[in-house]
PDB file of C-alpha atoms in Angstrom:
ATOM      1  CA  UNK L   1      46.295  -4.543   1.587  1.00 47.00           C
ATOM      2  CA  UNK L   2      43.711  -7.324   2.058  1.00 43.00           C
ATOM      3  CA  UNK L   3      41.083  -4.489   3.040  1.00 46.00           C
ATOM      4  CA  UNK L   4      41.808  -2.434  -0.200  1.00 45.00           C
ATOM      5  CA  UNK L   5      40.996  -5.566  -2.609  1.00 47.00           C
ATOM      6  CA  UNK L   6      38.014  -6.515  -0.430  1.00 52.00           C
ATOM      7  CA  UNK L   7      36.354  -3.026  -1.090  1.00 48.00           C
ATOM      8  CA  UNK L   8      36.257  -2.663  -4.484  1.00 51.00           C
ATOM      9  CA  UNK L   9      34.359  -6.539  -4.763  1.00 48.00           C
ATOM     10  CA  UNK L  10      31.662  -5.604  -1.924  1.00 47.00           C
ATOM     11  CA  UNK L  11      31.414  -2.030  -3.709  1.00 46.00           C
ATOM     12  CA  UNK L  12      30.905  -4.268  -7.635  1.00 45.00           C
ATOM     13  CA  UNK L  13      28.227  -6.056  -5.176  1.00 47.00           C
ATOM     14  CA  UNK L  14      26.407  -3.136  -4.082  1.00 44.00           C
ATOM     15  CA  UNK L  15      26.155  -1.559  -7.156  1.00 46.00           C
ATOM     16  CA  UNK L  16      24.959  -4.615  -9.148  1.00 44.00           C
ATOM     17  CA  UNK L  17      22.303  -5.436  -5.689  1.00 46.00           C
ATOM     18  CA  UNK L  18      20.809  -1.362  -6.687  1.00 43.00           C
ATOM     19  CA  UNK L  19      21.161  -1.604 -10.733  1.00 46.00           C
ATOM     20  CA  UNK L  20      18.951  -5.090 -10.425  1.00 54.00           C
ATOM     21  CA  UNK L  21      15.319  -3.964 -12.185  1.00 67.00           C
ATOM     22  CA  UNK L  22      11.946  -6.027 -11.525  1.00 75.00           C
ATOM     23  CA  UNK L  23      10.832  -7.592 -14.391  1.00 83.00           C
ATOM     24  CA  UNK L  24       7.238  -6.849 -15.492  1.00 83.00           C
ATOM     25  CA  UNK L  25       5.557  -8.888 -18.341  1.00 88.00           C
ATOM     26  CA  UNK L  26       3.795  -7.377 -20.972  1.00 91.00           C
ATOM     27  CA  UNK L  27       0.966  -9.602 -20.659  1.00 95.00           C
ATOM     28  CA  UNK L  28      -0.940 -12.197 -18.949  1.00 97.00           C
ATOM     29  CA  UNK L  29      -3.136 -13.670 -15.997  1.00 97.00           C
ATOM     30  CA  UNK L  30      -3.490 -14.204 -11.863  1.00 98.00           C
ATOM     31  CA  UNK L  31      -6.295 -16.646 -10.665  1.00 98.00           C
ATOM     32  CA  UNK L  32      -6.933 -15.722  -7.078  1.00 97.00           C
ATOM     33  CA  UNK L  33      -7.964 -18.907  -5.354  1.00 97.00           C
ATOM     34  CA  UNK L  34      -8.916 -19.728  -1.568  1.00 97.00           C
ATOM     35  CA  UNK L  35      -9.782 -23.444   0.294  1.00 97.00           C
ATOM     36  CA  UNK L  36     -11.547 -23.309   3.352  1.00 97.00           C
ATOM     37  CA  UNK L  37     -11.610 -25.478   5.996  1.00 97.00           C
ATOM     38  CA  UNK L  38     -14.365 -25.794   8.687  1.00 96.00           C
ATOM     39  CA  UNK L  39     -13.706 -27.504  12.287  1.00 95.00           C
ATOM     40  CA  UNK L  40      -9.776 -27.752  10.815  1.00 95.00           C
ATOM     41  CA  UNK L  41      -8.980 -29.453  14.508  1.00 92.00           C
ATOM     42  CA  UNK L  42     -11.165 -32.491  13.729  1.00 92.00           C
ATOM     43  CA  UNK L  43     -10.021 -32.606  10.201  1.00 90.00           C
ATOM     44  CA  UNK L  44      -9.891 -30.902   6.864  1.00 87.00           C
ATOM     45  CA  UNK L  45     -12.907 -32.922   5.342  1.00 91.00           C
ATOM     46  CA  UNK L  46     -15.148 -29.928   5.488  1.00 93.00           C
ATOM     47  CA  UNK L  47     -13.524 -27.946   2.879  1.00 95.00           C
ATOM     48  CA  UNK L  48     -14.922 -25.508   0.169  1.00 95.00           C
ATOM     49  CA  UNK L  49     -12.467 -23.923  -2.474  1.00 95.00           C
ATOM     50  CA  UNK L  50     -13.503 -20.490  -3.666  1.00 96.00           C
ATOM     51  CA  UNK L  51     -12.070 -18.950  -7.278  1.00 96.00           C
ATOM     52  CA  UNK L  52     -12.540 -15.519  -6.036  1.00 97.00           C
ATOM     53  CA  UNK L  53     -10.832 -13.547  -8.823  1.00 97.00           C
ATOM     54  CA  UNK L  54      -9.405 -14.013 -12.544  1.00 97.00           C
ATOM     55  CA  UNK L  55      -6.904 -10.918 -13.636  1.00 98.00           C
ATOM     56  CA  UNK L  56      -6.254 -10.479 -16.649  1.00 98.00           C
ATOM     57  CA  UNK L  57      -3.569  -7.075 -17.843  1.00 97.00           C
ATOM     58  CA  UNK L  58      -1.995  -5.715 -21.101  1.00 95.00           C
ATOM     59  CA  UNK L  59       0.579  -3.640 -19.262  1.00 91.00           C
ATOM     60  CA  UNK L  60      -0.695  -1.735 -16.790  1.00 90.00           C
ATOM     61  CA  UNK L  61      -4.363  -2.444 -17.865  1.00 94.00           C
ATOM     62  CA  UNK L  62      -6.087  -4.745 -16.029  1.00 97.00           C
ATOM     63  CA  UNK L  63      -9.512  -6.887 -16.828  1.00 97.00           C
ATOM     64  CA  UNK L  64     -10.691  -8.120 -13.551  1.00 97.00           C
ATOM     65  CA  UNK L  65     -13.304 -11.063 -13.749  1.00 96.00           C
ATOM     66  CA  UNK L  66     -15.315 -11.766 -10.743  1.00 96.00           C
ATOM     67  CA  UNK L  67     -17.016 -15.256 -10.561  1.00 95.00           C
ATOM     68  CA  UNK L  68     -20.410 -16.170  -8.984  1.00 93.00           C
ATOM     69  CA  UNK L  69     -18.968 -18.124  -5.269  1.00 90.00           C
ATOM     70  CA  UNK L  70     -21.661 -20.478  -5.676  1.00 88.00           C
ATOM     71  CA  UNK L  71     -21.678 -21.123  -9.751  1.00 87.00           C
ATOM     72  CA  UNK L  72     -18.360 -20.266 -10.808  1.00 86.00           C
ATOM     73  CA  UNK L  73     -18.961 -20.882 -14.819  1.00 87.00           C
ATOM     74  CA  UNK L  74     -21.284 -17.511 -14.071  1.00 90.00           C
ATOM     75  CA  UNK L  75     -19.943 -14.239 -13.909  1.00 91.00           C
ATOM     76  CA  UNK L  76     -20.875 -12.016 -10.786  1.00 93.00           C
ATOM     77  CA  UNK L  77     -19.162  -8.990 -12.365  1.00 93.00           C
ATOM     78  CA  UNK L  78     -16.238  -7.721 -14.822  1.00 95.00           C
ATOM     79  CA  UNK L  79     -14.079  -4.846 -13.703  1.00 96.00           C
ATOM     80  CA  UNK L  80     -11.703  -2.472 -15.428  1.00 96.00           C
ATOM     81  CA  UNK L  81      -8.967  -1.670 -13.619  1.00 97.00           C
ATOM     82  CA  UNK L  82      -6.055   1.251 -14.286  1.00 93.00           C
ATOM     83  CA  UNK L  83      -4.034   2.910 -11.746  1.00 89.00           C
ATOM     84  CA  UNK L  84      -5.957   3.419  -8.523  1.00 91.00           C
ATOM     85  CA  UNK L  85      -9.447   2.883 -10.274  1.00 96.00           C
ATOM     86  CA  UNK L  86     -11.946   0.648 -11.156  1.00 96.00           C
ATOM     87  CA  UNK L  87     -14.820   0.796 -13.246  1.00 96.00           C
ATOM     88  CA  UNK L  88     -17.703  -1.588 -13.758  1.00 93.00           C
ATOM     89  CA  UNK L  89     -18.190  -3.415 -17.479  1.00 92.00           C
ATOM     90  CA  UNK L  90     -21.460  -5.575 -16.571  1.00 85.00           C
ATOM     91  CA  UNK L  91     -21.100  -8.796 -17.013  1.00 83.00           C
ATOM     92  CA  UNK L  92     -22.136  -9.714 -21.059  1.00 75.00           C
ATOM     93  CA  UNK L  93     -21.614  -8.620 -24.297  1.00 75.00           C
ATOM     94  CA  UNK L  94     -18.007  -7.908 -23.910  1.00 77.00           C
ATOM     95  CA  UNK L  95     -16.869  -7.381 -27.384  1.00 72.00           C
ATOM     96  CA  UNK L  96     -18.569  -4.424 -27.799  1.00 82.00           C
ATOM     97  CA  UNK L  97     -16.473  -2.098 -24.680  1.00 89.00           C
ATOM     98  CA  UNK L  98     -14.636   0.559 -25.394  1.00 91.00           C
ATOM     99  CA  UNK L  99     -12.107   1.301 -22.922  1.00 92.00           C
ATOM    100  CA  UNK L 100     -11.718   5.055 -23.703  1.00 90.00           C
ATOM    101  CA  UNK L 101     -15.258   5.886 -23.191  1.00 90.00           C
ATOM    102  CA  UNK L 102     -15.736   3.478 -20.047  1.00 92.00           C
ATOM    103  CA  UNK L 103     -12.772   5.221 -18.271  1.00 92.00           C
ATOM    104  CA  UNK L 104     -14.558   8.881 -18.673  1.00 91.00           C
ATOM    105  CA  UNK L 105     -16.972   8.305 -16.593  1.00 91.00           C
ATOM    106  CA  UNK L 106     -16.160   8.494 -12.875  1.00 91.00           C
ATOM    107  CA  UNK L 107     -14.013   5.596 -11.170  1.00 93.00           C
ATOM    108  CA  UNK L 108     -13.950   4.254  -8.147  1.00 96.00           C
ATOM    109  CA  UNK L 109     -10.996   4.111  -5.734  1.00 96.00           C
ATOM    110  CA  UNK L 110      -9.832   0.653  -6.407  1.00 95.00           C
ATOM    111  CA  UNK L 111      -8.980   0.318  -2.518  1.00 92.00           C
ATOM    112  CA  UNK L 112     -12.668   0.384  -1.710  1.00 92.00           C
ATOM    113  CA  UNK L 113     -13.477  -2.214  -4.273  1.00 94.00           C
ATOM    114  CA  UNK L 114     -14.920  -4.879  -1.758  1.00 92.00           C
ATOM    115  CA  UNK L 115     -15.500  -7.869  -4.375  1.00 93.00           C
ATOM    116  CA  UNK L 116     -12.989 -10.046  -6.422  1.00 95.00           C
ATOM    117  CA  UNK L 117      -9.208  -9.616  -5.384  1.00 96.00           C
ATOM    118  CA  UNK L 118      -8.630  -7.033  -2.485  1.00 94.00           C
ATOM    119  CA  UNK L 119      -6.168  -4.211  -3.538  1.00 92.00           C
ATOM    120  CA  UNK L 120      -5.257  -2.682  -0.365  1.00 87.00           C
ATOM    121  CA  UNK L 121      -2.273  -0.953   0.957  1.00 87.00           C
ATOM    122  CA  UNK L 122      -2.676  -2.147   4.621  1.00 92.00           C
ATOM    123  CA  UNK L 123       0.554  -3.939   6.066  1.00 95.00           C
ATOM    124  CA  UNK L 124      -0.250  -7.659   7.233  1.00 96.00           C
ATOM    125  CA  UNK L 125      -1.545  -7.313  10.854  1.00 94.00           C
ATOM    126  CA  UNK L 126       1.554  -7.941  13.692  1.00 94.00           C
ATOM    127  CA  UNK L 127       4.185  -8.079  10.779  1.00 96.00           C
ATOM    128  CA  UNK L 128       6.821  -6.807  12.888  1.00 95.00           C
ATOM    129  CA  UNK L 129       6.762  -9.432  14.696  1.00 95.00           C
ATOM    130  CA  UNK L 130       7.501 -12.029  12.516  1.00 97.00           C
ATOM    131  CA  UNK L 131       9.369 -15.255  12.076  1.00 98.00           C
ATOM    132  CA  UNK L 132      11.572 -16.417   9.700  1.00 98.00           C
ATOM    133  CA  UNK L 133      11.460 -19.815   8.916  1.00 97.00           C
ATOM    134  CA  UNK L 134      13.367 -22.237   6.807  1.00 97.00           C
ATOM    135  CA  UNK L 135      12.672 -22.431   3.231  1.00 96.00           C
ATOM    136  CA  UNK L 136      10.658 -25.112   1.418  1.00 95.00           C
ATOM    137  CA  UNK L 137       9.560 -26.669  -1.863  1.00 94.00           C
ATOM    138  CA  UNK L 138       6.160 -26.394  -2.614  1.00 90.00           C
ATOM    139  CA  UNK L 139       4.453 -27.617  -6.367  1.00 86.00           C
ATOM    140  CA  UNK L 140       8.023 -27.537  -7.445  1.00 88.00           C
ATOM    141  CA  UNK L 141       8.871 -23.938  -6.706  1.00 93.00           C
ATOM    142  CA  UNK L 142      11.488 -22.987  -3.847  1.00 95.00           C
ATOM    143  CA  UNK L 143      10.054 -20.520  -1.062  1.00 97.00           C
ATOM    144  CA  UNK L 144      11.007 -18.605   1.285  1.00 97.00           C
ATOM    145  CA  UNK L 145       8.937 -18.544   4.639  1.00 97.00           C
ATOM    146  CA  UNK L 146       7.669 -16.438   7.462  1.00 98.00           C
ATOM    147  CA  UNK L 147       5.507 -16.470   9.994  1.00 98.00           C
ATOM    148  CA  UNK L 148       2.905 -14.272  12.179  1.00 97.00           C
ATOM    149  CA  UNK L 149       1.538 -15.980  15.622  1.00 96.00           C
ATOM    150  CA  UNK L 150      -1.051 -13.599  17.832  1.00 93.00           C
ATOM    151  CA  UNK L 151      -3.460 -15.245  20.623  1.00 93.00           C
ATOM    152  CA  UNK L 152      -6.021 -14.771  17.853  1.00 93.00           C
ATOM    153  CA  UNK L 153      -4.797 -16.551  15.055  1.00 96.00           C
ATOM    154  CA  UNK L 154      -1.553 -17.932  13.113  1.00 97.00           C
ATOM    155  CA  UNK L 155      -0.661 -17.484   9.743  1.00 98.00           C
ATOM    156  CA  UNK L 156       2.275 -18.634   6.994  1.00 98.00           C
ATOM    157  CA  UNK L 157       3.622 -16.859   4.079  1.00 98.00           C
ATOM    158  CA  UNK L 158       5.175 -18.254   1.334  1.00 98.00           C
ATOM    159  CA  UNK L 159       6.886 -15.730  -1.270  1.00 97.00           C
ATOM    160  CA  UNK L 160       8.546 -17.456  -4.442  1.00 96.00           C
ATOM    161  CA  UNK L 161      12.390 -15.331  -5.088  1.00 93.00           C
ATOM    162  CA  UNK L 162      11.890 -13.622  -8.571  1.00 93.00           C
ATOM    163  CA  UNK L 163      12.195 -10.416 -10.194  1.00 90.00           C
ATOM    164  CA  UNK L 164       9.457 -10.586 -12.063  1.00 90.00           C
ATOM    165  CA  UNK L 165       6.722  -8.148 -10.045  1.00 88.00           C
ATOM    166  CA  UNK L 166       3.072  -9.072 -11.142  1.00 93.00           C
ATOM    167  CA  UNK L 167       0.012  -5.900 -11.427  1.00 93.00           C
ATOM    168  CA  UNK L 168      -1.428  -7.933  -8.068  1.00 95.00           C
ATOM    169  CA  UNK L 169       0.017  -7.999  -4.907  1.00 94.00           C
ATOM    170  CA  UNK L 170      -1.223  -9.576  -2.300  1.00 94.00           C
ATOM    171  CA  UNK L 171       1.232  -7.587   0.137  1.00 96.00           C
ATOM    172  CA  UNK L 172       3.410  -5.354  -1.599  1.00 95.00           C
ATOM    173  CA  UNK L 173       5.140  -4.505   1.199  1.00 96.00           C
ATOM    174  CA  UNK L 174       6.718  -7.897   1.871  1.00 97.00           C
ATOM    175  CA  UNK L 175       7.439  -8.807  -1.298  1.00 96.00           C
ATOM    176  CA  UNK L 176      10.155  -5.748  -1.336  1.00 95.00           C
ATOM    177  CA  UNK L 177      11.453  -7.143   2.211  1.00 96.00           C
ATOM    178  CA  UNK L 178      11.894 -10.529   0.954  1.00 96.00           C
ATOM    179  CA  UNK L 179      12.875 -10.033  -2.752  1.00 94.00           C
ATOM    180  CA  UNK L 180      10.130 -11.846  -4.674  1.00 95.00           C
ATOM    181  CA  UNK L 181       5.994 -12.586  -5.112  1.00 95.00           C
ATOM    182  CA  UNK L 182       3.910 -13.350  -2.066  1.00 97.00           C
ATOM    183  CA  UNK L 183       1.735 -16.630  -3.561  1.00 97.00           C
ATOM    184  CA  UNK L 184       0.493 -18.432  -0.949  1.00 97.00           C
ATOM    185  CA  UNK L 185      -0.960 -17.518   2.855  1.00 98.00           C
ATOM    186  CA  UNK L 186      -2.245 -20.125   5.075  1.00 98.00           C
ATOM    187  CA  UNK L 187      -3.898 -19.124   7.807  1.00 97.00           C
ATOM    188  CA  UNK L 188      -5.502 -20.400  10.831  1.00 97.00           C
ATOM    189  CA  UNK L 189      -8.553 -18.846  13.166  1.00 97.00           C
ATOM    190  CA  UNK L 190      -7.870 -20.189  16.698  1.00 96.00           C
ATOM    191  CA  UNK L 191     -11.268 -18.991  18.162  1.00 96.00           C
ATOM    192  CA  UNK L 192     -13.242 -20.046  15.006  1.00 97.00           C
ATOM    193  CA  UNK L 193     -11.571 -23.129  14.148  1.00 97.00           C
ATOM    194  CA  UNK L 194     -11.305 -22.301  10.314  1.00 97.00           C
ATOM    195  CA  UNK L 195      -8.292 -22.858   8.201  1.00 97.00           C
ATOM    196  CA  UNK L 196      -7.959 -20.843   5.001  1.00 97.00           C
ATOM    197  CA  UNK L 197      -5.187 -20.917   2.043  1.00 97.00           C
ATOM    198  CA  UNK L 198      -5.022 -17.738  -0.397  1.00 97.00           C
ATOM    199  CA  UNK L 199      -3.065 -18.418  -3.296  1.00 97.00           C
ATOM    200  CA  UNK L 200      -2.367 -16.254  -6.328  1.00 96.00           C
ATOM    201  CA  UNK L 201      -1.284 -18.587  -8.959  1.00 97.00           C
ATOM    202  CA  UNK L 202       0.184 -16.761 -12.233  1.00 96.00           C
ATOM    203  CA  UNK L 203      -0.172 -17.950 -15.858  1.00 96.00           C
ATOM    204  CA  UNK L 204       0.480 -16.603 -19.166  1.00 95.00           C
ATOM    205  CA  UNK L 205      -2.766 -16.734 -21.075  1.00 96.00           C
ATOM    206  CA  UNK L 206      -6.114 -14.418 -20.779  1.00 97.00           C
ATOM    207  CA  UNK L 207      -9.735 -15.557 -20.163  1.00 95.00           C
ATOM    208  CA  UNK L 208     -11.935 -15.235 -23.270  1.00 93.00           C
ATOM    209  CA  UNK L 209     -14.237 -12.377 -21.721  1.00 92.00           C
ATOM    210  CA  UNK L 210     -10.570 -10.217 -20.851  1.00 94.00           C
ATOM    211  CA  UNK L 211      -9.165 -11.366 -24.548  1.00 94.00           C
ATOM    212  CA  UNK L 212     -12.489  -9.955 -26.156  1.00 92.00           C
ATOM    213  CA  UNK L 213     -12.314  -6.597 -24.550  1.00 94.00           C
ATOM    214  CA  UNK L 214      -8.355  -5.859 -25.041  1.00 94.00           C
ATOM    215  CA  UNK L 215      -8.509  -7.200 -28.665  1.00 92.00           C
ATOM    216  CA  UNK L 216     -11.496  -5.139 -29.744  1.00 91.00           C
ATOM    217  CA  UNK L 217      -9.909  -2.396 -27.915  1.00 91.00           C
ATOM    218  CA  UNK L 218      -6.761  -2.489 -29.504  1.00 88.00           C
ATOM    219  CA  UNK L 219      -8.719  -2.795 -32.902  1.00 86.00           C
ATOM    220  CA  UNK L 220     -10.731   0.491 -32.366  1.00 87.00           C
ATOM    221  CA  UNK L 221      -7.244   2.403 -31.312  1.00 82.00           C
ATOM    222  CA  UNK L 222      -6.119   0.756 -34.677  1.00 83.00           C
ATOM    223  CA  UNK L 223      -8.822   2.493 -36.895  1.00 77.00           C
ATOM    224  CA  UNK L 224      -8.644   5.469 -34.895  1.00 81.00           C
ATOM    225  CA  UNK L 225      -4.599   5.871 -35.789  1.00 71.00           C
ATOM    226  CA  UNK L 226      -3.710   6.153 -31.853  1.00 63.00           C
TER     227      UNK L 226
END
């Protein structure tokens, strides 16, 4: 009898578990930032932080913003970014873009794009042999933790529990294992002595360069009665 009652719960369970949807906002941004730290075994005095990558999206349009390493207030290069490719917008005079003509010319296969944020489909190297480890606060947010030793090198992952799925991933595929949004990697070069941190670190506003281009956009499509 006990069975028969039991059933019906852990079928209500399954059913909500597969009806749960991710949650993607409408708008909004992803600052890709990475610290490194030389000669980590003597100390982490020698570090330099990197801002590698501003993303801004409207849906499933992205404005990628790629800042100069060494002079960050300078752009190195503006991308536009839909689907699986990319397309170059210069760096100036931003107001002046329009989308629907950029995207007829030829993209680029946004895996290939080798500056900014990395968009590639590759699993994270030894991943099957991974540890769990016990969860942890970081900057007030709960995470869950794993963790990838080789003789080469040993790295953490930190994924904050959420449905709401972000236009960047930094590994897709273990954010569907673990039920949330990979935002932090620390890793740690045992022949090279260099410790890195990779964070993606979410907020709701646009840059003024990505604001420019999706306002004027949506201004010509406007006019145009689209």
């Amino acid at each position: 009898m006990k069975s028969l009652l039991i059933l019906p719960y852990l079928l209500l369970l399954f059913m909500l578990h597969a009806c749960k949807k991710e949650i993607r906002p409408e708008k909004g941004g992803i600052d890709v930032i990475s610290n490194v730290y030389l000669d980590a075994s003597k100390g982490l005095e020698k570090m330099q932080n990197f801002h590698l990558s501003k993303i801004n999206y409207s849906g499933d349009r992205i404005i990628e913003i790629v800042p100069n390493l060494n002079f960050p207030e300078i752009n190195k290069q503006v991308f536009y970014i839909k689907d699986s490719l990319y397309y170059s917008l210069g760096t100036d005079k931003f107001n002046g873009i329009v989308i629907s003509e950029v995207v007829k010319n030829k993209g680029a296969d946004i895996a290939k794009k080798k500056e900014g944020a990395l968009f590639s489909k590759e699993w994270i190297p030894n991943y099957n042999n991974r540890k769990n480890l016990n969860d942890t606060i970081l900057f007030k947010k709960n995470y869950k933790r794993f963790e990838v030793d080789s003789p080469w090198s040993y790295s953490r992952f930190y994924v904050y529990e959420t449905d709401t799925i972000l236009p960047y991933s930094l590994f897709r595929h273990a954010e569907i294992d673990y039920h949330g949004r990979l935002e932090r990697i620390d890793s740690y070069n045992k022949k090279s002595d260099v410790f890195v941190t990779l964070q993606i670190l979410p907020r709701k506003t646009w840059d003024r360069e990505a604001q420019e281009i999706f306002r004027f956009n949506q201004f010509v499509k406007s006019r145009r009665g689209e």
